[in-house]
Short mmCIF file of C-alpha atoms and ligand atoms in Angstrom, two decimals:
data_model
loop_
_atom_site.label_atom_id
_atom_site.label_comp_id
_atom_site.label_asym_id
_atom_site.label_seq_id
_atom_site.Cartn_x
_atom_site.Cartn_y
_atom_site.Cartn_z
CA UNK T 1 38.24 163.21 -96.03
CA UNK T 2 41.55 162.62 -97.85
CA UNK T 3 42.04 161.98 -101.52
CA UNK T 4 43.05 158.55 -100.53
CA UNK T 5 39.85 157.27 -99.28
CA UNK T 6 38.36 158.63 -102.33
CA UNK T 7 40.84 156.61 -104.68
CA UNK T 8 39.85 153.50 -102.41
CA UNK T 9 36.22 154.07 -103.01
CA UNK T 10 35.60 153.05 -106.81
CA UNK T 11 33.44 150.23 -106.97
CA UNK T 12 30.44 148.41 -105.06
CA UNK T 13 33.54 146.08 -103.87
CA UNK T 14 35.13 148.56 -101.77
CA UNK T 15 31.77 149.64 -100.30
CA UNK T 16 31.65 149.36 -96.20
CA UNK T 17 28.70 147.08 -96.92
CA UNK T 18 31.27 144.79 -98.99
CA UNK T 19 33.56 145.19 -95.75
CA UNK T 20 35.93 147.84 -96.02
CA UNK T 21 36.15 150.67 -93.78
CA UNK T 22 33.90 153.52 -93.99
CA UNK T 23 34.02 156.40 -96.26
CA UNK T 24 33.94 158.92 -93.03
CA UNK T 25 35.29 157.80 -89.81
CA UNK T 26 32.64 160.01 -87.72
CA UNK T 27 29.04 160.29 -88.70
CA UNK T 28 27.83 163.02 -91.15
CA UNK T 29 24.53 164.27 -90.33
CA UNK T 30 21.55 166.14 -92.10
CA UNK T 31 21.24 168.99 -90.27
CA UNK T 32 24.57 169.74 -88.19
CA UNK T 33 24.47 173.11 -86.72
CA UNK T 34 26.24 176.42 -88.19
CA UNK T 35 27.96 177.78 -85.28
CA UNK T 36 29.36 181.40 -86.82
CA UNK T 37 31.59 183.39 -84.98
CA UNK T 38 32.24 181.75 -81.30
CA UNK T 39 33.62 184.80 -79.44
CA UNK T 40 30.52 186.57 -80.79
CA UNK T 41 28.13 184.57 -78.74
CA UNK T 42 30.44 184.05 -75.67
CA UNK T 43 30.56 188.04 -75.72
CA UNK T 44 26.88 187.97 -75.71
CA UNK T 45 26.07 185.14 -73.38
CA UNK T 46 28.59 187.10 -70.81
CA UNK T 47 27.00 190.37 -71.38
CA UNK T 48 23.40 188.18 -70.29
CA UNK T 49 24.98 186.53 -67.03
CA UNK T 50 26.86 189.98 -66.43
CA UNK T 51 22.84 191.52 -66.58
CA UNK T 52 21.48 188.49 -64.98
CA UNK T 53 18.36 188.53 -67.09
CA UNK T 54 18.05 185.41 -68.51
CA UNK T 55 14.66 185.42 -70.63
CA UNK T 56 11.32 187.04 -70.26
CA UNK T 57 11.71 189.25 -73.75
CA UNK T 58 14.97 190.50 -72.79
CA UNK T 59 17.77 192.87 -74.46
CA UNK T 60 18.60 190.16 -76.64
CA UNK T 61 15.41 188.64 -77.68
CA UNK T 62 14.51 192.32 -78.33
CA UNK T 63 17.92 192.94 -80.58
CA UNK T 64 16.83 189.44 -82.38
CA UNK T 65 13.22 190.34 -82.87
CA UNK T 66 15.20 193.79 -84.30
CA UNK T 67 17.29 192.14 -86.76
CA UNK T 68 14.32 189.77 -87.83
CA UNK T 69 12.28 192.53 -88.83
CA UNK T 70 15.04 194.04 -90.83
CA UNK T 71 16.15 191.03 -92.75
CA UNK T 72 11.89 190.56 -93.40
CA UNK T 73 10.68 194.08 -93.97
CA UNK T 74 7.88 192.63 -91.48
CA UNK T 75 6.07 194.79 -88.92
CA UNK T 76 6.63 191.91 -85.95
CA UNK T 77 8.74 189.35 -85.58
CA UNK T 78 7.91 188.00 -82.37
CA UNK T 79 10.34 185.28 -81.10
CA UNK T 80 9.23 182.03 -79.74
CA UNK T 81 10.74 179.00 -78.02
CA UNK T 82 10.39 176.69 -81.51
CA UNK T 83 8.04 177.06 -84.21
CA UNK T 84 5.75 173.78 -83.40
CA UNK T 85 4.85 176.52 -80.13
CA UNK T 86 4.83 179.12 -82.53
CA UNK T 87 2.48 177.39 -85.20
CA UNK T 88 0.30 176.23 -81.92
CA UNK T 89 0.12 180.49 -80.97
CA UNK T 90 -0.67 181.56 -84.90
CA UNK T 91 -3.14 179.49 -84.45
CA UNK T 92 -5.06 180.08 -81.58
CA UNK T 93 -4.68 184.02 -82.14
CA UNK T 94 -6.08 184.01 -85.79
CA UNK T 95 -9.14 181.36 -83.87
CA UNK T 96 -8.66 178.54 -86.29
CA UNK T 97 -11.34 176.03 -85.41
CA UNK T 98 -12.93 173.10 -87.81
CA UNK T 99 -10.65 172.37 -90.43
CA UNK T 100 -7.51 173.25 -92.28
CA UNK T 101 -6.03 172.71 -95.41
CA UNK T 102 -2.22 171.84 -95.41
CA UNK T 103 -0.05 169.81 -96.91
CA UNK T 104 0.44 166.34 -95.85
CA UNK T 105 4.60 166.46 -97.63
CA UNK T 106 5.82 168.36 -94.35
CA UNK T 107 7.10 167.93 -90.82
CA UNK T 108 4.71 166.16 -88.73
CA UNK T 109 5.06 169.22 -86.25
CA UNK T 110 2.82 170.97 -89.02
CA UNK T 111 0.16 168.90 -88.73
CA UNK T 112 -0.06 168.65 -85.22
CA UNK T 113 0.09 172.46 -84.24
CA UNK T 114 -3.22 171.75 -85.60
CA UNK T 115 -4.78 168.22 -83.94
CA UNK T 116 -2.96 169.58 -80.94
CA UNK T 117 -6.15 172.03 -80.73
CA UNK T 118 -8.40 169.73 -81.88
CA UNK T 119 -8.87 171.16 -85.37
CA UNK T 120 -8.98 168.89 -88.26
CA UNK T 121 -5.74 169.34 -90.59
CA UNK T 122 -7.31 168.43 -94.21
CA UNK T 123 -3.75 166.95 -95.75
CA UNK T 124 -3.87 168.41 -99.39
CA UNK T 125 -1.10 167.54 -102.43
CA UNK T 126 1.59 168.73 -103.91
CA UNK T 127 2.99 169.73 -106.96
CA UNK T 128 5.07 167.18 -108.19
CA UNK T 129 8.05 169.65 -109.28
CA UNK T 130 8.12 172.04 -106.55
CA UNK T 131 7.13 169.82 -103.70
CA UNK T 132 4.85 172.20 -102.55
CA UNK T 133 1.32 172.57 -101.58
CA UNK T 134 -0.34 172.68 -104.84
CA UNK T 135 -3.35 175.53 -104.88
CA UNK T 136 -5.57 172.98 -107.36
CA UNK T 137 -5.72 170.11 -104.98
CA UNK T 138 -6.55 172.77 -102.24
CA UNK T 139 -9.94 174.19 -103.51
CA UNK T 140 -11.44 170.97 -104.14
CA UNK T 141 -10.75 170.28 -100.02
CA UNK T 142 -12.82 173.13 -98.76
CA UNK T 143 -16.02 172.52 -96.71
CA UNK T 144 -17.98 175.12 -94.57
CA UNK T 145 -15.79 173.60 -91.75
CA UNK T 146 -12.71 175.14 -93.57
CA UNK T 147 -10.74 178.17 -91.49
CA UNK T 148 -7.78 178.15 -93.07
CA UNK T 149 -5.11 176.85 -95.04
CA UNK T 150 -1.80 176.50 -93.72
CA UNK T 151 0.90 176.57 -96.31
CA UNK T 152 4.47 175.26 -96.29
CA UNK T 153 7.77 177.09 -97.67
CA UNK T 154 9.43 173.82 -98.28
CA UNK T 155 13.08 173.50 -98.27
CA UNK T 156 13.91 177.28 -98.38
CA UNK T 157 11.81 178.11 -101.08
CA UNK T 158 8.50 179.84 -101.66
CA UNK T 159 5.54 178.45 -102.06
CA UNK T 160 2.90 179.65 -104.59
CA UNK T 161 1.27 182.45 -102.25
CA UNK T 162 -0.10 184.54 -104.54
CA UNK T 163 -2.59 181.60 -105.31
CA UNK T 164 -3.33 179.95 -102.27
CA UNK T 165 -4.16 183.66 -101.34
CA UNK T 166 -6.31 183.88 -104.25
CA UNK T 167 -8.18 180.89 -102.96
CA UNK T 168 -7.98 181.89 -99.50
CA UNK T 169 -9.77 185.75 -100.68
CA UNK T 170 -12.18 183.82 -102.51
CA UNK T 171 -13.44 181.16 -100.13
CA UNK T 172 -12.94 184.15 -96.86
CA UNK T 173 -10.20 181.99 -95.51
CA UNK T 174 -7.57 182.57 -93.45
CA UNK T 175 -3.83 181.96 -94.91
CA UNK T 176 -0.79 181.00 -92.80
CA UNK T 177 2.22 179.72 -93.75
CA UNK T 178 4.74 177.44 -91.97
CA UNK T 179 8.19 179.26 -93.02
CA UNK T 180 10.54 177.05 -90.76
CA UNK T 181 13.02 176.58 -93.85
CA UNK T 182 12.49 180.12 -95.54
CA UNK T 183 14.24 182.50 -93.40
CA UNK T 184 15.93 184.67 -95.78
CA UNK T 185 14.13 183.39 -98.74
CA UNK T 186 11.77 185.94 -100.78
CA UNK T 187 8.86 185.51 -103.52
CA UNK T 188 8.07 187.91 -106.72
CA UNK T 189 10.80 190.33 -105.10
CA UNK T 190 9.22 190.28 -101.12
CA UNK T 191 10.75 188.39 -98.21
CA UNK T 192 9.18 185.74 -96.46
CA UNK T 193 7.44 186.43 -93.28
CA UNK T 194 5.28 189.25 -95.03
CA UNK T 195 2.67 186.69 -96.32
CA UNK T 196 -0.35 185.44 -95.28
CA UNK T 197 -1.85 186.90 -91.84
CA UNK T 198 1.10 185.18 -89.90
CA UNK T 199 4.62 183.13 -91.31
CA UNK T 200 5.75 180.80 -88.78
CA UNK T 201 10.33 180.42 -88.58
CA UNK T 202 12.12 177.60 -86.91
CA UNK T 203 15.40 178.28 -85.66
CA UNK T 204 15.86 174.73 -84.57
CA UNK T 205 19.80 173.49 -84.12
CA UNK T 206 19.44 172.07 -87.62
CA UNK T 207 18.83 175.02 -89.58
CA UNK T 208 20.80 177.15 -91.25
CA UNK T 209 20.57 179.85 -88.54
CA UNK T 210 19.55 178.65 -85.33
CA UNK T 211 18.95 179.44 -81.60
CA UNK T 212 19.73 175.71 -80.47
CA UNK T 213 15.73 175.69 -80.03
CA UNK T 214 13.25 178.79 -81.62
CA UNK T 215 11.24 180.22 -83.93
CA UNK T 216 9.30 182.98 -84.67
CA UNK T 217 6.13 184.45 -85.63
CA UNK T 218 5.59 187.30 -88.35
CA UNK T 219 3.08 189.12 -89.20
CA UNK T 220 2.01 192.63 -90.33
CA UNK T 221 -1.31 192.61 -88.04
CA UNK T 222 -0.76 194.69 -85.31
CA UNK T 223 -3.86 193.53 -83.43
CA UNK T 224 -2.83 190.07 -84.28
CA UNK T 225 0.91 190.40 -83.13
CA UNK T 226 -0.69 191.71 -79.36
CA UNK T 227 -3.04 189.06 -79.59
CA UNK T 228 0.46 186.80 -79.92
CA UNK T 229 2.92 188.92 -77.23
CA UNK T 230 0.16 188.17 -75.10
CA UNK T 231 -0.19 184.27 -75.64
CA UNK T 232 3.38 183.31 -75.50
CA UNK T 233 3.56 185.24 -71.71
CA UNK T 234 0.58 183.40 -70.42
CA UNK T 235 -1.57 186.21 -71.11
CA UNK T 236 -0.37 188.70 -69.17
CA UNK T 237 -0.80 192.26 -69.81
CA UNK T 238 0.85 193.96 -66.35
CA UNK T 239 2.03 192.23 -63.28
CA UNK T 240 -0.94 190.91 -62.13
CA UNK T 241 -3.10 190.86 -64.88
CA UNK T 242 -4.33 188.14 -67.12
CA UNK T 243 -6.42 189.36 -69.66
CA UNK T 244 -6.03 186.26 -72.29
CA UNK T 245 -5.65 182.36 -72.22
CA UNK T 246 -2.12 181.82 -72.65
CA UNK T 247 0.95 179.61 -72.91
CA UNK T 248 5.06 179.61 -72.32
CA UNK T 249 6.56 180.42 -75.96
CA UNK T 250 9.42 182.70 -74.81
CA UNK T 251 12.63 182.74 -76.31
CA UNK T 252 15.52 182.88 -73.59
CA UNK T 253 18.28 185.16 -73.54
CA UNK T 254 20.68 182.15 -74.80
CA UNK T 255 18.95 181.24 -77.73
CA UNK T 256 18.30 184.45 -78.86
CA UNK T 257 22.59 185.07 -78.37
CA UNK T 258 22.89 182.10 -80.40
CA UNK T 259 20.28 183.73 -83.26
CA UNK T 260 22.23 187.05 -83.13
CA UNK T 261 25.57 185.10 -83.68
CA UNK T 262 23.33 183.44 -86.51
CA UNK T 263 22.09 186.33 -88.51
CA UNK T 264 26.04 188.12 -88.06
CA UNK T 265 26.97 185.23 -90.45
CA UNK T 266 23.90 184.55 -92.55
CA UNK T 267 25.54 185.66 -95.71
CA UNK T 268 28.40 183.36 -95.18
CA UNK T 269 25.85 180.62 -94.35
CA UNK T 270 24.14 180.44 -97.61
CA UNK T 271 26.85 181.39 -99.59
CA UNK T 272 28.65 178.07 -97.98
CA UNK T 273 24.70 176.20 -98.90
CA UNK T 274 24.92 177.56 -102.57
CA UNK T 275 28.40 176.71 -103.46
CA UNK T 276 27.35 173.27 -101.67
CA UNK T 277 24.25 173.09 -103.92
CA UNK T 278 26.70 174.11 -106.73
CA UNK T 279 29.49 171.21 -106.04
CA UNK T 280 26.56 168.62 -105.69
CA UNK T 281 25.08 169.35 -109.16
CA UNK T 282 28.48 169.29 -111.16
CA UNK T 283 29.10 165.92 -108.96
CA UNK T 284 26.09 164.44 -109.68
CA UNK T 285 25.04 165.41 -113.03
CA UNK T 286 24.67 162.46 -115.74
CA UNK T 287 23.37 160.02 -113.09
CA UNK T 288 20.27 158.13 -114.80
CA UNK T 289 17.57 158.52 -112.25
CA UNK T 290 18.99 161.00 -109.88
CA UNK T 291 17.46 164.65 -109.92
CA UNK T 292 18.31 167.27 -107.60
CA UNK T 293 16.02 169.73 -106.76
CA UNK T 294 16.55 173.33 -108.61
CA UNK T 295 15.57 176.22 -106.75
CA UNK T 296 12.74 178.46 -108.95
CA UNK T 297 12.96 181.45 -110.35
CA UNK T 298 9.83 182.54 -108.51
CA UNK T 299 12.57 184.19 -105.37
CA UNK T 300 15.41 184.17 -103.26
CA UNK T 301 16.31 180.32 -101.67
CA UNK T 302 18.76 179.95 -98.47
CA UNK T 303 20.08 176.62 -100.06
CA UNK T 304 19.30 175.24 -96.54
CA UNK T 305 18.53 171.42 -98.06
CA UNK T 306 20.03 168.89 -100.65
CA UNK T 307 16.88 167.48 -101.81
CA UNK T 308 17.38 164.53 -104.38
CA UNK T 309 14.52 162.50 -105.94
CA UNK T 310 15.86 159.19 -107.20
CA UNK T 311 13.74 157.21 -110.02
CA UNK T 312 14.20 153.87 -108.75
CA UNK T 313 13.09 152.59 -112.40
CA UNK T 314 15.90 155.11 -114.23
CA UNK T 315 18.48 154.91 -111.51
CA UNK T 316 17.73 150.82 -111.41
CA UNK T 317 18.32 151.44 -107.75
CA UNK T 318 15.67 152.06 -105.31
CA UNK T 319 16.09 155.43 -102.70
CA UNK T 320 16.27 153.05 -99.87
CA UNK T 321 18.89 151.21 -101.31
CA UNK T 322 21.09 154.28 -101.88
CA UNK T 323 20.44 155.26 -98.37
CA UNK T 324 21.18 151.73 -96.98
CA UNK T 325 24.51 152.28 -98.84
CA UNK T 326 25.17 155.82 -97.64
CA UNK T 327 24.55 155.18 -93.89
CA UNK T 328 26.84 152.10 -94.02
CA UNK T 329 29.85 154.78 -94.78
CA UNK T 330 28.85 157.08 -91.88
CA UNK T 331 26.53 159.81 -94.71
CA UNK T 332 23.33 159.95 -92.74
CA UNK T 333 21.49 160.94 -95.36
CA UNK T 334 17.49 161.08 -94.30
CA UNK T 335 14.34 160.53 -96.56
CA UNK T 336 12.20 163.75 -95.08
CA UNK T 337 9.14 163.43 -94.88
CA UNK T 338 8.28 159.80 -95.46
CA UNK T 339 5.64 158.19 -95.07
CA UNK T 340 3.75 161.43 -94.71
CA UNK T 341 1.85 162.93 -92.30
CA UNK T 342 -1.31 160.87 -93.61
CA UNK T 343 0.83 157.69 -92.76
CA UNK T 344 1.72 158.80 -89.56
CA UNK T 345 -0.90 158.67 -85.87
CA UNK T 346 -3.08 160.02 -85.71
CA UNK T 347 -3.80 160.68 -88.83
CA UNK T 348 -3.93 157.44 -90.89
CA UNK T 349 -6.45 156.43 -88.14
CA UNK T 350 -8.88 159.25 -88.40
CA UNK T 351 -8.44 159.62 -92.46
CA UNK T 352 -7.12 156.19 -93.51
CA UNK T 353 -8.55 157.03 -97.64
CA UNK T 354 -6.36 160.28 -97.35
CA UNK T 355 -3.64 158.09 -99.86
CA UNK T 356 -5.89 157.98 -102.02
CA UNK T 357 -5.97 161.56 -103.54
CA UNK T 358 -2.56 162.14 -102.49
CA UNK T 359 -1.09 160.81 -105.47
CA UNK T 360 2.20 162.67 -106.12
CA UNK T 361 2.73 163.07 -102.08
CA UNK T 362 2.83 159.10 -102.17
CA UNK T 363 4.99 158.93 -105.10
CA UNK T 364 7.47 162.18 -103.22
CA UNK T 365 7.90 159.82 -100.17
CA UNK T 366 9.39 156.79 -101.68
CA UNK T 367 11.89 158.94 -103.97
CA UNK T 368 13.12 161.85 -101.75
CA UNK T 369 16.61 161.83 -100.24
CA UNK T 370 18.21 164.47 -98.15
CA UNK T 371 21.79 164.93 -98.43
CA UNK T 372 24.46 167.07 -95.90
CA UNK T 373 25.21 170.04 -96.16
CA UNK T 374 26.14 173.59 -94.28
CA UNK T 375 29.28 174.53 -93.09
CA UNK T 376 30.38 171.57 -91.67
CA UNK T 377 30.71 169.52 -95.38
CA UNK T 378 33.84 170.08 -97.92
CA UNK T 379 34.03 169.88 -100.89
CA UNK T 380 35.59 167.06 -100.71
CA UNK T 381 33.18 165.56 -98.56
CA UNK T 382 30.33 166.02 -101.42
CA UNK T 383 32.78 164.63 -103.76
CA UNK T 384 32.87 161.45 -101.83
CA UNK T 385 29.16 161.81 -101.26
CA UNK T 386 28.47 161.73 -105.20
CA UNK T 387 30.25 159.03 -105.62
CA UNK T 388 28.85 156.61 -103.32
CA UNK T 389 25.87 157.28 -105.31
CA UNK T 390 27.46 157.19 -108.42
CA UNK T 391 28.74 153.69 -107.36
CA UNK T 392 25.43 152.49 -106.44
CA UNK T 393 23.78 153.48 -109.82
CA UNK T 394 26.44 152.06 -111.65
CA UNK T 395 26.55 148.88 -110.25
CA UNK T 396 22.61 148.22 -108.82
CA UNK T 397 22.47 144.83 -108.27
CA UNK T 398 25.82 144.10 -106.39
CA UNK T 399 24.48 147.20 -104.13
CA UNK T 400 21.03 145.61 -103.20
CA UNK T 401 22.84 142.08 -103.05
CA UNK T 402 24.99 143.54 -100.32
CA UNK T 403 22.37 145.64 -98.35
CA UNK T 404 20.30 142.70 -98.51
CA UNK T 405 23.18 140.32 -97.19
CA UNK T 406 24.02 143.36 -94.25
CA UNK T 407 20.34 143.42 -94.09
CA UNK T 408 19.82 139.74 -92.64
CA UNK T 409 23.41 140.11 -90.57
N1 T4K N 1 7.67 172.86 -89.87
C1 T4K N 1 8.57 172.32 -90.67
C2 T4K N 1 8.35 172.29 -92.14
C3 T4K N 1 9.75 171.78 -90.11
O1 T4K N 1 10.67 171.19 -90.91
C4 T4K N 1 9.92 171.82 -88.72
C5 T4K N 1 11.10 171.25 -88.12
C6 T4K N 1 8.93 172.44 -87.91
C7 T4K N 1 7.81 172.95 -88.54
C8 T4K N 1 9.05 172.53 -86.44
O2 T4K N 1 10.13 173.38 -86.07
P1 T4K N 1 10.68 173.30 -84.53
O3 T4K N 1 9.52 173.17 -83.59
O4 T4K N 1 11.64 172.12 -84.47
O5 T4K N 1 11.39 174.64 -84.36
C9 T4K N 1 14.71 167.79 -87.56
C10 T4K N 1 14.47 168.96 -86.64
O6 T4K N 1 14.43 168.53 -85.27
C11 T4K N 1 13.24 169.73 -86.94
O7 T4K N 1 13.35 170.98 -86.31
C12 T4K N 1 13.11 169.94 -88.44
N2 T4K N 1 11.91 170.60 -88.82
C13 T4K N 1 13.18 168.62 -89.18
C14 T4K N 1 13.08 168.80 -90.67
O8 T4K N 1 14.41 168.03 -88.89
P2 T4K N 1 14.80 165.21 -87.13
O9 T4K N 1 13.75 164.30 -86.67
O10 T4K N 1 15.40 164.97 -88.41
O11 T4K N 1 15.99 165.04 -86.16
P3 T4K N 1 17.03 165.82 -85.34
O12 T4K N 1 16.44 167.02 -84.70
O13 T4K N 1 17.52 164.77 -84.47
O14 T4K N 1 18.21 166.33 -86.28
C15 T4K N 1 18.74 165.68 -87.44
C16 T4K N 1 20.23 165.41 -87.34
O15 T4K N 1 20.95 166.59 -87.10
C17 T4K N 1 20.57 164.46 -86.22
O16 T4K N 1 20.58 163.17 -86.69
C18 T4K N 1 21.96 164.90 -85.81
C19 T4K N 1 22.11 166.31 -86.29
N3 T4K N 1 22.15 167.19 -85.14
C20 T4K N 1 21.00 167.48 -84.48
C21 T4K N 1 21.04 168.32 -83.40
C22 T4K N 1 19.78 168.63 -82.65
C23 T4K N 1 23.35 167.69 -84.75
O17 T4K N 1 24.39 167.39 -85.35
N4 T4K N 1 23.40 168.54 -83.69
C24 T4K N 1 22.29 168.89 -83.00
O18 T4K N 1 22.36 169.69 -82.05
O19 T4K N 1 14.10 166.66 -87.07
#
């Protein structure tokens, strides 16, 4: 982005919506991949096609599941093909059956790791602040058909274990936690992926390390983590023996190359988020309205996510407005997670009160707004960013006039 397009960007007239050219000339995504070093993984991928052996818990899934337990401090670190397979196998191996507690503020793939084996997921609150599960609105859920409650790390931060283990000690539940966004992240001083019975990692394309698809499973348990070797092989214990129902989860050779690369350049990774997460706050403070979310003190946060709640009242702009204005100049900003899981089939059909006592969940939905990030925005990128926003608080009404007008085109 050159300084020029920023000088031509000042007001709601020189908006792409007013019809001008776009901010950026090629789309800028939520979520575009970290790379690292290239020569890294084409060393690696040779070395694989050199051994010709592709997957089945090979040299490098073995070197990942290595590294993984290193960077964790956890006893296993099993890797998986993505963590919606991985969530599926946690699970299954802890015997989850009846209902679970979770939050309905999360990926969809949350909730259905659960309906996917026919167990009821119980869609809980959050806490207003941290967006997380919120251990009050939890207890109040429990029936004897409880199991479990799964908890989310939400946008590479903790969420309040030590509680919702508390409740889970107190009611003889099981705990679990999705950690898709919280690799590298730690609470009270201990890494995630030591919490709970199991800790479930996505190293999807889009986060901050990846394996183009994967995940993995932690735990301490080393009954559980056989239990979980065994599932994601189909259940097979030798070469002609089944001993366990069982899926595919396996991580191939090629992913786990790319998670290697990954982890090489972690450091670099977040310290590219947190400068990010830096530049955004400077850029944006002073807007009426417009909050970005602060990482606690409670631990360690990969800076993975630019998470902004926007007060449509304060602001005078609503978050769909902003977004209609961002996407017009190429910033594909996304609103995760709206509507909610509750919104979403099949949930609103088998629980359609659930809105009802998700009261800050349905207030989260309509406010949040994602914002790029990683290695592949500048500086001057976010500069540009914040001030597309900055324009359309400033000058509210011209904004809606003009989505509304690009709206009906
Ligand atoms: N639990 C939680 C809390 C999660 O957030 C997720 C996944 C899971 C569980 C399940 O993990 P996995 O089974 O996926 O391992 C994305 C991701 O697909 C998903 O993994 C992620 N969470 C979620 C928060 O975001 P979408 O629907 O936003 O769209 P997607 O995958 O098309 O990616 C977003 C943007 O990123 C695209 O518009 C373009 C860009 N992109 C994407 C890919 C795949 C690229 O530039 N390059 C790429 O290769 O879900």
């Amino acid at each position: 982005m050159s300084l020029a397009v920023l000088e031509r960007k000042q007001c709601a007239r020189n908006l792409a919506l007013a019809g001008n050219g776009p901010a950026f000339a090629a789309p800028l995504h939520v979520g575009r991949p970290n790379v690292g070093d290239r020569s890294a993984l084409h060393r690696r991928i040779d070395a694989a096609l050199d051994r010709v052996w592709l997957t089945n818990n090979g040299p490098l899934v073995q070197e990942f599941e290595g590294r993984l337990k290193e960077l964790t401090g956890v006893r296993h670190c099993i890797p998986v093909c993505n963590a919606t397979v991985g969530l599926e196998i946690a699970i299954r191996a802890l015997d989850l059956s009846g209902e679970v507690i979770v939050p309905s503020f999360t990926f969809i793939a949350t909730a259905h790791a659960l309906q996917w084996q026919r167990i009821k997921p119980v869609f809980c609150d959050i806490a207003p602040n941290s967006h997380h599960i919120d251990p009050s609105s939890v207890e109040k859920l429990i029936t004897p058909r409880t199991t479990a409650i799964l908890g989310v790390h939400l946008w590479g931060q903790a969420c309040e274990v030590e509680a919702l283990g508390a409740i889970a000690r107190r009611h003889r539940l099981e705990v679990l936690y999705d950690a898709a966004h919280a690799l590298g992240c730690s609470y009270g001083g201990r890494m995630i992926g030591t919490f709970g019975r199991a800790e479930v990692f996505s190293f999807h394309a889009t986060k901050f390390v990846n394996t183009f698809e994967g995940g993995a499973i932690a735990t301490n348990d080393d009954d559980l983590a056989a239990k979980i070797r065994l599932m994601v092989n189909f259940g097979f214990a030798g070469l002609d023996r089944v001993v366990y129902i069982g899926t595919n989860g396996k991580m191939s050779e090629i992913s786990a190359a790319m998670g290697l690369t990954g982890l090489d350049c972690m450091e670099y990774f977040t310290s590219v988020n947190y400068q990010n997460y830096k530049h955004y706050r400077g850029c944006l403070s002073g807007l009426p309205g417009v909050t970005l979310l602060a990482p606690d003190s409670s631990g360690k946060s990969n800076f993975q996510y630019i998470v902004l709640e926007i007060d449509a009242l304060e602001a005078g702009i609503h978050r769909d407005d902003i977004m209609a204005v961002l996407h017009s100049e190429n910033v594909l900003a996304r609103r995760y997670f709206y509507p909610g899981c509750h919104r979403m089939e099949p949930y609103c059909s088998l629980d359609p009160l659930a809105s009802e006592r998700l009261q800050w969940t349905e207030r989260l939905v309509n406010r949040i707004l994602i914002l790029p990030t990683g290695t592949a925005v500048s500086t001057s990128d976010i500069e540009l960013i914040a001030t597309l926003i900055r324009i359309a608080v400033q000058e509210p009404e011209e904004c809606r006039r003009l989505v509304r007008a690009h709206s009906k085109m």
